[in-house]
mmCIF file with all atom_site columns, C-alpha atoms and ligand atoms in Angstrom:
data_model
loop_
_atom_site.group_PDB
_atom_site.id
_atom_site.type_symbol
_atom_site.label_atom_id
_atom_site.label_alt_id
_atom_site.label_comp_id
_atom_site.label_asym_id
_atom_site.label_entity_id
_atom_site.label_seq_id
_atom_site.pdbx_PDB_ins_code
_atom_site.Cartn_x
_atom_site.Cartn_y
_atom_site.Cartn_z
_atom_site.occupancy
_atom_site.B_iso_or_equiv
_atom_site.pdbx_formal_charge
_atom_site.auth_seq_id
_atom_site.auth_comp_id
_atom_site.auth_asym_id
_atom_site.auth_atom_id
_atom_site.pdbx_PDB_model_num
ATOM   1   C CA . MET A 1 1   ? 7.596   238.441 -78.048 1.00 0.00 ? 1   MET A CA 1
ATOM   2   C CA . GLU A 1 2   ? 4.629   236.658 -80.069 1.00 0.00 ? 2   GLU A CA 1
ATOM   3   C CA . GLU A 1 3   ? 1.564   236.300 -79.109 1.00 0.00 ? 3   GLU A CA 1
ATOM   4   C CA . ILE A 1 4   ? -0.828  233.346 -78.763 1.00 0.00 ? 4   ILE A CA 1
ATOM   5   C CA . HIS A 1 5   ? -4.810  233.316 -80.168 1.00 0.00 ? 5   HIS A CA 1
ATOM   6   C CA . LEU A 1 6   ? -6.478  230.818 -78.786 1.00 0.00 ? 6   LEU A CA 1
ATOM   7   C CA . ASP A 1 7   ? -9.781  230.083 -81.151 1.00 0.00 ? 7   ASP A CA 1
ATOM   8   C CA . ILE A 1 8   ? -13.041 229.302 -78.814 1.00 0.00 ? 8   ILE A CA 1
ATOM   9   C CA . LYS A 1 9   ? -16.056 228.401 -80.862 1.00 0.00 ? 9   LYS A CA 1
ATOM   10  C CA . ILE A 1 10  ? -19.580 229.751 -79.993 1.00 0.00 ? 10  ILE A CA 1
ATOM   11  C CA . GLU A 1 11  ? -22.834 228.985 -81.462 1.00 0.00 ? 11  GLU A CA 1
ATOM   12  C CA . GLN A 1 12  ? -26.065 231.089 -81.393 1.00 0.00 ? 12  GLN A CA 1
ATOM   13  C CA . TYR A 1 13  ? -28.941 229.584 -81.634 1.00 0.00 ? 13  TYR A CA 1
ATOM   14  C CA . ALA A 1 14  ? -33.233 230.836 -81.434 1.00 0.00 ? 14  ALA A CA 1
ATOM   15  C CA . MET A 1 15  ? -34.484 228.543 -78.804 1.00 0.00 ? 15  MET A CA 1
ATOM   16  C CA . GLU A 1 16  ? -36.646 226.697 -81.811 1.00 0.00 ? 16  GLU A CA 1
ATOM   17  C CA . GLU A 1 17  ? -33.686 226.032 -83.941 1.00 0.00 ? 17  GLU A CA 1
ATOM   18  C CA . LEU A 1 18  ? -32.128 223.009 -81.247 1.00 0.00 ? 18  LEU A CA 1
ATOM   19  C CA . SER A 1 19  ? -33.268 219.388 -81.273 1.00 0.00 ? 19  SER A CA 1
ATOM   20  C CA . ASP A 1 20  ? -36.038 219.002 -79.320 1.00 0.00 ? 20  ASP A CA 1
ATOM   21  C CA . SER A 1 21  ? -34.503 217.313 -76.815 1.00 0.00 ? 21  SER A CA 1
ATOM   22  C CA . GLU A 1 22  ? -32.088 220.343 -76.048 1.00 0.00 ? 22  GLU A CA 1
ATOM   23  C CA . GLN A 1 23  ? -35.062 222.355 -76.137 1.00 0.00 ? 23  GLN A CA 1
ATOM   24  C CA . GLU A 1 24  ? -36.415 219.768 -73.186 1.00 0.00 ? 24  GLU A CA 1
ATOM   25  C CA . LEU A 1 25  ? -33.432 220.453 -71.319 1.00 0.00 ? 25  LEU A CA 1
ATOM   26  C CA . VAL A 1 26  ? -33.600 224.377 -71.589 1.00 0.00 ? 26  VAL A CA 1
ATOM   27  C CA . ARG A 1 27  ? -36.794 223.880 -70.553 1.00 0.00 ? 27  ARG A CA 1
ATOM   28  C CA . SER A 1 28  ? -35.812 221.935 -67.666 1.00 0.00 ? 28  SER A CA 1
ATOM   29  C CA . ALA A 1 29  ? -33.327 224.736 -66.566 1.00 0.00 ? 29  ALA A CA 1
ATOM   30  C CA . ILE A 1 30  ? -36.071 227.214 -66.543 1.00 0.00 ? 30  ILE A CA 1
ATOM   31  C CA . LYS A 1 31  ? -38.371 225.127 -64.201 1.00 0.00 ? 31  LYS A CA 1
ATOM   32  C CA . ALA A 1 32  ? -35.721 224.639 -62.137 1.00 0.00 ? 32  ALA A CA 1
ATOM   33  C CA . MET A 1 33  ? -34.431 228.571 -61.542 1.00 0.00 ? 33  MET A CA 1
ATOM   34  C CA . HIS A 1 34  ? -37.847 228.729 -59.727 1.00 0.00 ? 34  HIS A CA 1
ATOM   35  C CA . ASN A 1 35  ? -36.528 225.810 -56.932 1.00 0.00 ? 35  ASN A CA 1
ATOM   36  C CA . ALA A 1 36  ? -33.427 228.756 -55.992 1.00 0.00 ? 36  ALA A CA 1
ATOM   37  C CA . TYR A 1 37  ? -33.350 230.116 -52.761 1.00 0.00 ? 37  TYR A CA 1
ATOM   38  C CA . ALA A 1 38  ? -32.127 233.347 -53.835 1.00 0.00 ? 38  ALA A CA 1
ATOM   39  C CA . ASN A 1 39  ? -33.015 235.299 -50.964 1.00 0.00 ? 39  ASN A CA 1
ATOM   40  C CA . TYR A 1 40  ? -29.793 237.534 -50.902 1.00 0.00 ? 40  TYR A CA 1
ATOM   41  C CA . SER A 1 41  ? -29.128 237.464 -54.277 1.00 0.00 ? 41  SER A CA 1
ATOM   42  C CA . ARG A 1 42  ? -32.299 237.488 -55.850 1.00 0.00 ? 42  ARG A CA 1
ATOM   43  C CA . PHE A 1 43  ? -30.621 235.877 -58.887 1.00 0.00 ? 43  PHE A CA 1
ATOM   44  C CA . TYR A 1 44  ? -32.145 232.910 -59.482 1.00 0.00 ? 44  TYR A CA 1
ATOM   45  C CA . VAL A 1 45  ? -30.372 230.212 -61.614 1.00 0.00 ? 45  VAL A CA 1
ATOM   46  C CA . GLY A 1 46  ? -31.631 226.750 -62.596 1.00 0.00 ? 46  GLY A CA 1
ATOM   47  C CA . ALA A 1 47  ? -29.387 223.965 -64.630 1.00 0.00 ? 47  ALA A CA 1
ATOM   48  C CA . ALA A 1 48  ? -30.225 221.014 -65.473 1.00 0.00 ? 48  ALA A CA 1
ATOM   49  C CA . LEU A 1 49  ? -27.622 218.501 -67.304 1.00 0.00 ? 49  LEU A CA 1
ATOM   50  C CA . ARG A 1 50  ? -28.591 215.205 -69.219 1.00 0.00 ? 50  ARG A CA 1
ATOM   51  C CA . LEU A 1 51  ? -26.850 212.207 -68.116 1.00 0.00 ? 51  LEU A CA 1
ATOM   52  C CA . ALA A 1 52  ? -25.518 209.346 -70.882 1.00 0.00 ? 52  ALA A CA 1
ATOM   53  C CA . ASN A 1 53  ? -28.740 207.379 -70.125 1.00 0.00 ? 53  ASN A CA 1
ATOM   54  C CA . GLY A 1 54  ? -30.959 209.635 -70.970 1.00 0.00 ? 54  GLY A CA 1
ATOM   55  C CA . GLN A 1 55  ? -32.351 211.067 -67.528 1.00 0.00 ? 55  GLN A CA 1
ATOM   56  C CA . ILE A 1 56  ? -32.569 214.633 -66.777 1.00 0.00 ? 56  ILE A CA 1
ATOM   57  C CA . VAL A 1 57  ? -30.812 216.220 -63.412 1.00 0.00 ? 57  VAL A CA 1
ATOM   58  C CA . ILE A 1 58  ? -31.695 219.665 -62.290 1.00 0.00 ? 58  ILE A CA 1
ATOM   59  C CA . GLY A 1 59  ? -30.143 221.730 -59.752 1.00 0.00 ? 59  GLY A CA 1
ATOM   60  C CA . ALA A 1 60  ? -30.802 225.636 -58.406 1.00 0.00 ? 60  ALA A CA 1
ATOM   61  C CA . ASN A 1 61  ? -28.698 227.968 -56.764 1.00 0.00 ? 61  ASN A CA 1
ATOM   62  C CA . GLN A 1 62  ? -28.985 227.887 -52.630 1.00 0.00 ? 62  GLN A CA 1
ATOM   63  C CA . GLU A 1 63  ? -27.772 230.748 -51.018 1.00 0.00 ? 63  GLU A CA 1
ATOM   64  C CA . ASN A 1 64  ? -26.702 231.045 -47.023 1.00 0.00 ? 64  ASN A CA 1
ATOM   65  C CA . ALA A 1 65  ? -26.803 233.818 -44.498 1.00 0.00 ? 65  ALA A CA 1
ATOM   66  C CA . ALA A 1 66  ? -22.958 233.057 -44.369 1.00 0.00 ? 66  ALA A CA 1
ATOM   67  C CA . PHE A 1 67  ? -22.536 234.237 -47.986 1.00 0.00 ? 67  PHE A CA 1
ATOM   68  C CA . PRO A 1 68  ? -19.682 231.351 -48.882 1.00 0.00 ? 68  PRO A CA 1
ATOM   69  C CA . SER A 1 69  ? -21.660 228.469 -47.932 1.00 0.00 ? 69  SER A CA 1
ATOM   70  C CA . GLY A 1 70  ? -23.861 229.129 -50.764 1.00 0.00 ? 70  GLY A CA 1
ATOM   71  C CA . LEU A 1 71  ? -23.949 226.734 -53.955 1.00 0.00 ? 71  LEU A CA 1
ATOM   72  C CA . CYS A 1 72  ? -24.326 227.589 -57.207 1.00 0.00 ? 72  CYS A CA 1
ATOM   73  C CA . ALA A 1 73  ? -27.437 225.789 -59.905 1.00 0.00 ? 73  ALA A CA 1
ATOM   74  C CA . GLU A 1 74  ? -24.591 223.889 -61.959 1.00 0.00 ? 74  GLU A CA 1
ATOM   75  C CA . ARG A 1 75  ? -22.599 222.296 -58.920 1.00 0.00 ? 75  ARG A CA 1
ATOM   76  C CA . SER A 1 76  ? -25.947 221.836 -56.916 1.00 0.00 ? 76  SER A CA 1
ATOM   77  C CA . ALA A 1 77  ? -26.726 219.820 -60.422 1.00 0.00 ? 77  ALA A CA 1
ATOM   78  C CA . ILE A 1 78  ? -23.314 217.976 -60.967 1.00 0.00 ? 78  ILE A CA 1
ATOM   79  C CA . PHE A 1 79  ? -23.140 217.427 -57.624 1.00 0.00 ? 79  PHE A CA 1
ATOM   80  C CA . ALA A 1 80  ? -26.602 215.593 -57.648 1.00 0.00 ? 80  ALA A CA 1
ATOM   81  C CA . ALA A 1 81  ? -25.968 213.972 -60.460 1.00 0.00 ? 81  ALA A CA 1
ATOM   82  C CA . GLN A 1 82  ? -22.587 212.163 -59.540 1.00 0.00 ? 82  GLN A CA 1
ATOM   83  C CA . SER A 1 83  ? -23.502 211.273 -56.187 1.00 0.00 ? 83  SER A CA 1
ATOM   84  C CA . GLN A 1 84  ? -26.505 209.372 -57.614 1.00 0.00 ? 84  GLN A CA 1
ATOM   85  C CA . GLN A 1 85  ? -25.330 208.194 -60.664 1.00 0.00 ? 85  GLN A CA 1
ATOM   86  C CA . PRO A 1 86  ? -20.976 208.439 -60.912 1.00 0.00 ? 86  PRO A CA 1
ATOM   87  C CA . GLU A 1 87  ? -21.152 205.801 -63.526 1.00 0.00 ? 87  GLU A CA 1
ATOM   88  C CA . GLN A 1 88  ? -23.156 208.176 -65.916 1.00 0.00 ? 88  GLN A CA 1
ATOM   89  C CA . PRO A 1 89  ? -21.100 210.642 -67.640 1.00 0.00 ? 89  PRO A CA 1
ATOM   90  C CA . ILE A 1 90  ? -22.936 214.536 -68.230 1.00 0.00 ? 90  ILE A CA 1
ATOM   91  C CA . THR A 1 91  ? -23.631 215.048 -71.967 1.00 0.00 ? 91  THR A CA 1
ATOM   92  C CA . THR A 1 92  ? -25.194 218.374 -71.797 1.00 0.00 ? 92  THR A CA 1
ATOM   93  C CA . LEU A 1 93  ? -25.835 221.051 -69.129 1.00 0.00 ? 93  LEU A CA 1
ATOM   94  C CA . ALA A 1 94  ? -28.528 223.853 -69.752 1.00 0.00 ? 94  ALA A CA 1
ATOM   95  C CA . ILE A 1 95  ? -28.117 226.804 -67.532 1.00 0.00 ? 95  ILE A CA 1
ATOM   96  C CA . ALA A 1 96  ? -31.146 229.824 -67.225 1.00 0.00 ? 96  ALA A CA 1
ATOM   97  C CA . ALA A 1 97  ? -31.638 232.833 -65.045 1.00 0.00 ? 97  ALA A CA 1
ATOM   98  C CA . SER A 1 98  ? -33.585 235.380 -64.099 1.00 0.00 ? 98  SER A CA 1
ATOM   99  C CA . ASN A 1 99  ? -33.743 238.437 -61.641 1.00 0.00 ? 99  ASN A CA 1
ATOM   100 C CA . ASP A 1 100 ? -36.817 239.950 -60.029 1.00 0.00 ? 100 ASP A CA 1
ATOM   101 C CA . GLU A 1 101 ? -37.438 241.954 -63.397 1.00 0.00 ? 101 GLU A CA 1
ATOM   102 C CA . GLY A 1 102 ? -37.798 238.418 -65.276 1.00 0.00 ? 102 GLY A CA 1
ATOM   103 C CA . LEU A 1 103 ? -35.619 235.897 -67.725 1.00 0.00 ? 103 LEU A CA 1
ATOM   104 C CA . LEU A 1 104 ? -31.953 237.261 -68.248 1.00 0.00 ? 104 LEU A CA 1
ATOM   105 C CA . LYS A 1 105 ? -31.969 238.831 -71.869 1.00 0.00 ? 105 LYS A CA 1
ATOM   106 C CA . ASP A 1 106 ? -28.469 237.749 -72.323 1.00 0.00 ? 106 ASP A CA 1
ATOM   107 C CA . PRO A 1 107 ? -27.616 234.490 -72.396 1.00 0.00 ? 107 PRO A CA 1
ATOM   108 C CA . ILE A 1 108 ? -26.425 233.097 -68.531 1.00 0.00 ? 108 ILE A CA 1
ATOM   109 C CA . THR A 1 109 ? -22.410 232.156 -68.525 1.00 0.00 ? 109 THR A CA 1
ATOM   110 C CA . PRO A 1 110 ? -21.117 229.936 -65.571 1.00 0.00 ? 110 PRO A CA 1
ATOM   111 C CA . CYS A 1 111 ? -18.657 231.289 -62.857 1.00 0.00 ? 111 CYS A CA 1
ATOM   112 C CA . GLY A 1 112 ? -15.188 230.193 -62.814 1.00 0.00 ? 112 GLY A CA 1
ATOM   113 C CA . ALA A 1 113 ? -15.710 227.853 -59.894 1.00 0.00 ? 113 ALA A CA 1
ATOM   114 C CA . CYS A 1 114 ? -18.464 225.714 -62.010 1.00 0.00 ? 114 CYS A CA 1
ATOM   115 C CA . ARG A 1 115 ? -16.519 226.051 -65.420 1.00 0.00 ? 115 ARG A CA 1
ATOM   116 C CA . GLN A 1 116 ? -13.661 224.658 -63.539 1.00 0.00 ? 116 GLN A CA 1
ATOM   117 C CA . VAL A 1 117 ? -15.912 221.586 -62.216 1.00 0.00 ? 117 VAL A CA 1
ATOM   118 C CA . ILE A 1 118 ? -17.467 221.236 -65.639 1.00 0.00 ? 118 ILE A CA 1
ATOM   119 C CA . LEU A 1 119 ? -13.892 220.496 -66.613 1.00 0.00 ? 119 LEU A CA 1
ATOM   120 C CA . GLU A 1 120 ? -13.442 218.202 -64.263 1.00 0.00 ? 120 GLU A CA 1
ATOM   121 C CA . MET A 1 121 ? -16.385 215.963 -65.402 1.00 0.00 ? 121 MET A CA 1
ATOM   122 C CA . GLU A 1 122 ? -15.012 216.231 -69.054 1.00 0.00 ? 122 GLU A CA 1
ATOM   123 C CA . ASP A 1 123 ? -11.559 215.105 -67.570 1.00 0.00 ? 123 ASP A CA 1
ATOM   124 C CA . ARG A 1 124 ? -13.444 212.415 -65.204 1.00 0.00 ? 124 ARG A CA 1
ATOM   125 C CA . TYR A 1 125 ? -15.248 210.696 -68.485 1.00 0.00 ? 125 TYR A CA 1
ATOM   126 C CA . LYS A 1 126 ? -13.509 211.487 -71.099 1.00 0.00 ? 126 LYS A CA 1
ATOM   127 C CA . ARG A 1 127 ? -15.931 212.812 -72.753 1.00 0.00 ? 127 ARG A CA 1
ATOM   128 C CA . PRO A 1 128 ? -16.891 217.011 -73.697 1.00 0.00 ? 128 PRO A CA 1
ATOM   129 C CA . VAL A 1 129 ? -20.020 218.353 -72.038 1.00 0.00 ? 129 VAL A CA 1
ATOM   130 C CA . ARG A 1 130 ? -22.408 220.769 -74.410 1.00 0.00 ? 130 ARG A CA 1
ATOM   131 C CA . ILE A 1 131 ? -23.284 223.650 -72.712 1.00 0.00 ? 131 ILE A CA 1
ATOM   132 C CA . LEU A 1 132 ? -26.587 225.662 -73.205 1.00 0.00 ? 132 LEU A CA 1
ATOM   133 C CA . LEU A 1 133 ? -26.684 228.856 -72.401 1.00 0.00 ? 133 LEU A CA 1
ATOM   134 C CA . PHE A 1 134 ? -29.963 230.258 -72.295 1.00 0.00 ? 134 PHE A CA 1
ATOM   135 C CA . GLY A 1 135 ? -30.882 234.183 -72.974 1.00 0.00 ? 135 GLY A CA 1
ATOM   136 C CA . ALA A 1 136 ? -34.340 235.467 -73.801 1.00 0.00 ? 136 ALA A CA 1
ATOM   137 C CA . ARG A 1 137 ? -32.586 236.770 -76.812 1.00 0.00 ? 137 ARG A CA 1
ATOM   138 C CA . ALA A 1 138 ? -30.524 233.976 -78.008 1.00 0.00 ? 138 ALA A CA 1
ATOM   139 C CA . VAL A 1 139 ? -28.965 230.592 -76.443 1.00 0.00 ? 139 VAL A CA 1
ATOM   140 C CA . TYR A 1 140 ? -25.679 229.947 -76.930 1.00 0.00 ? 140 TYR A CA 1
ATOM   141 C CA . ALA A 1 141 ? -24.062 226.729 -76.920 1.00 0.00 ? 141 ALA A CA 1
ATOM   142 C CA . VAL A 1 142 ? -20.399 225.726 -76.699 1.00 0.00 ? 142 VAL A CA 1
ATOM   143 C CA . ASN A 1 143 ? -19.099 222.058 -77.640 1.00 0.00 ? 143 ASN A CA 1
ATOM   144 C CA . SER A 1 144 ? -16.669 221.570 -74.690 1.00 0.00 ? 144 SER A CA 1
ATOM   145 C CA . VAL A 1 145 ? -16.436 223.792 -71.303 1.00 0.00 ? 145 VAL A CA 1
ATOM   146 C CA . LYS A 1 146 ? -13.246 224.394 -73.028 1.00 0.00 ? 146 LYS A CA 1
ATOM   147 C CA . ASP A 1 147 ? -14.603 226.819 -75.037 1.00 0.00 ? 147 ASP A CA 1
ATOM   148 C CA . LEU A 1 148 ? -15.408 228.586 -72.269 1.00 0.00 ? 148 LEU A CA 1
ATOM   149 C CA . LEU A 1 149 ? -12.067 228.344 -69.883 1.00 0.00 ? 149 LEU A CA 1
ATOM   150 C CA . PRO A 1 150 ? -8.998  228.239 -72.225 1.00 0.00 ? 150 PRO A CA 1
ATOM   151 C CA . LEU A 1 151 ? -5.864  227.277 -70.751 1.00 0.00 ? 151 LEU A CA 1
ATOM   152 C CA . SER A 1 152 ? -7.374  224.982 -68.655 1.00 0.00 ? 152 SER A CA 1
ATOM   153 C CA . PHE A 1 153 ? -6.422  223.607 -65.669 1.00 0.00 ? 153 PHE A CA 1
ATOM   154 C CA . VAL A 1 154 ? -6.485  219.209 -65.273 1.00 0.00 ? 154 VAL A CA 1
ATOM   155 C CA . ASP A 1 155 ? -5.007  216.769 -63.053 1.00 0.00 ? 155 ASP A CA 1
ATOM   156 C CA . ALA A 1 156 ? -2.658  216.120 -66.336 1.00 0.00 ? 156 ALA A CA 1
ATOM   157 C CA . ASN A 1 157 ? -1.204  219.247 -65.699 1.00 0.00 ? 157 ASN A CA 1
ATOM   158 C CA . MET A 1 158 ? 0.351   218.497 -62.644 1.00 0.00 ? 158 MET A CA 1
ATOM   159 C CA . ARG A 1 159 ? 2.043   215.365 -63.824 1.00 0.00 ? 159 ARG A CA 1
HETATM 160 N N1 . THU B 2 .   ? -24.764 231.844 -59.429 1.00 0.00 ? 201 THU B N1 1
HETATM 161 C C1 . THU B 2 .   ? -25.237 230.474 -60.245 1.00 0.00 ? 201 THU B C1 1
HETATM 162 O O1 . THU B 2 .   ? -25.951 229.125 -59.424 1.00 0.00 ? 201 THU B O1 1
HETATM 163 N N2 . THU B 2 .   ? -25.047 229.966 -61.214 1.00 0.00 ? 201 THU B N2 1
HETATM 164 C C2 . THU B 2 .   ? -24.042 230.841 -62.224 1.00 0.00 ? 201 THU B C2 1
HETATM 165 O O2 . THU B 2 .   ? -24.060 230.534 -63.434 1.00 0.00 ? 201 THU B O2 1
HETATM 166 C C3 . THU B 2 .   ? -23.657 232.486 -61.634 1.00 0.00 ? 201 THU B C3 1
HETATM 167 C C4 . THU B 2 .   ? -24.227 232.919 -60.145 1.00 0.00 ? 201 THU B C4 1
HETATM 168 C C5 . THU B 2 .   ? -25.685 231.946 -58.147 1.00 0.00 ? 201 THU B C5 1
HETATM 169 C C6 . THU B 2 .   ? -24.502 232.087 -56.894 1.00 0.00 ? 201 THU B C6 1
HETATM 170 C C7 . THU B 2 .   ? -25.413 233.143 -56.483 1.00 0.00 ? 201 THU B C7 1
HETATM 171 O O3 . THU B 2 .   ? -26.521 232.256 -55.462 1.00 0.00 ? 201 THU B O3 1
HETATM 172 C C8 . THU B 2 .   ? -26.297 234.473 -57.332 1.00 0.00 ? 201 THU B C8 1
HETATM 173 O O4 . THU B 2 .   ? -26.073 233.177 -58.568 1.00 0.00 ? 201 THU B O4 1
HETATM 174 C C9 . THU B 2 .   ? -25.491 235.263 -57.630 1.00 0.00 ? 201 THU B C9 1
HETATM 175 O O5 . THU B 2 .   ? -24.535 235.310 -57.663 1.00 0.00 ? 201 THU B O5 1
#
């Protein structure tokens, strides 16, 4: 038996250590949180992504009485961007979340399904997506979703 150890890298920042452009993206995600329709979970998530042309597209989680019909903030933003500007790769994605007590202290991390959709973006455009995970105590950053999804599955794995 051999053990395989995989290396992932997570950067930790104070908000003011991020570049102006990344701070703007995180602030957009925090703002987008207020567009959540989360009456069932009372967990409000905002996402903001930057396209290669510099434009910001936001998303917020949208819930439904029939639970599986809702959608996470990340996929709301990604699918909106893809539907409107499919020629534009996504360079960076910021996520923020709050509950009824306020902003989460620890960085929010995307669910497995959203990680898979971000991976599809990396595979489609052949470029990594930098991801900023906001928490009141720190912002985590990864340079590719592969750092959140080791042993990832893409089209090439079926060939
Ligand atoms: N949610 C997101 O929008 N993004 C995440 O990264 C985690 C979970 C949403 C889905 C659901 O509306 C609520 O948060 C509780 O799971």
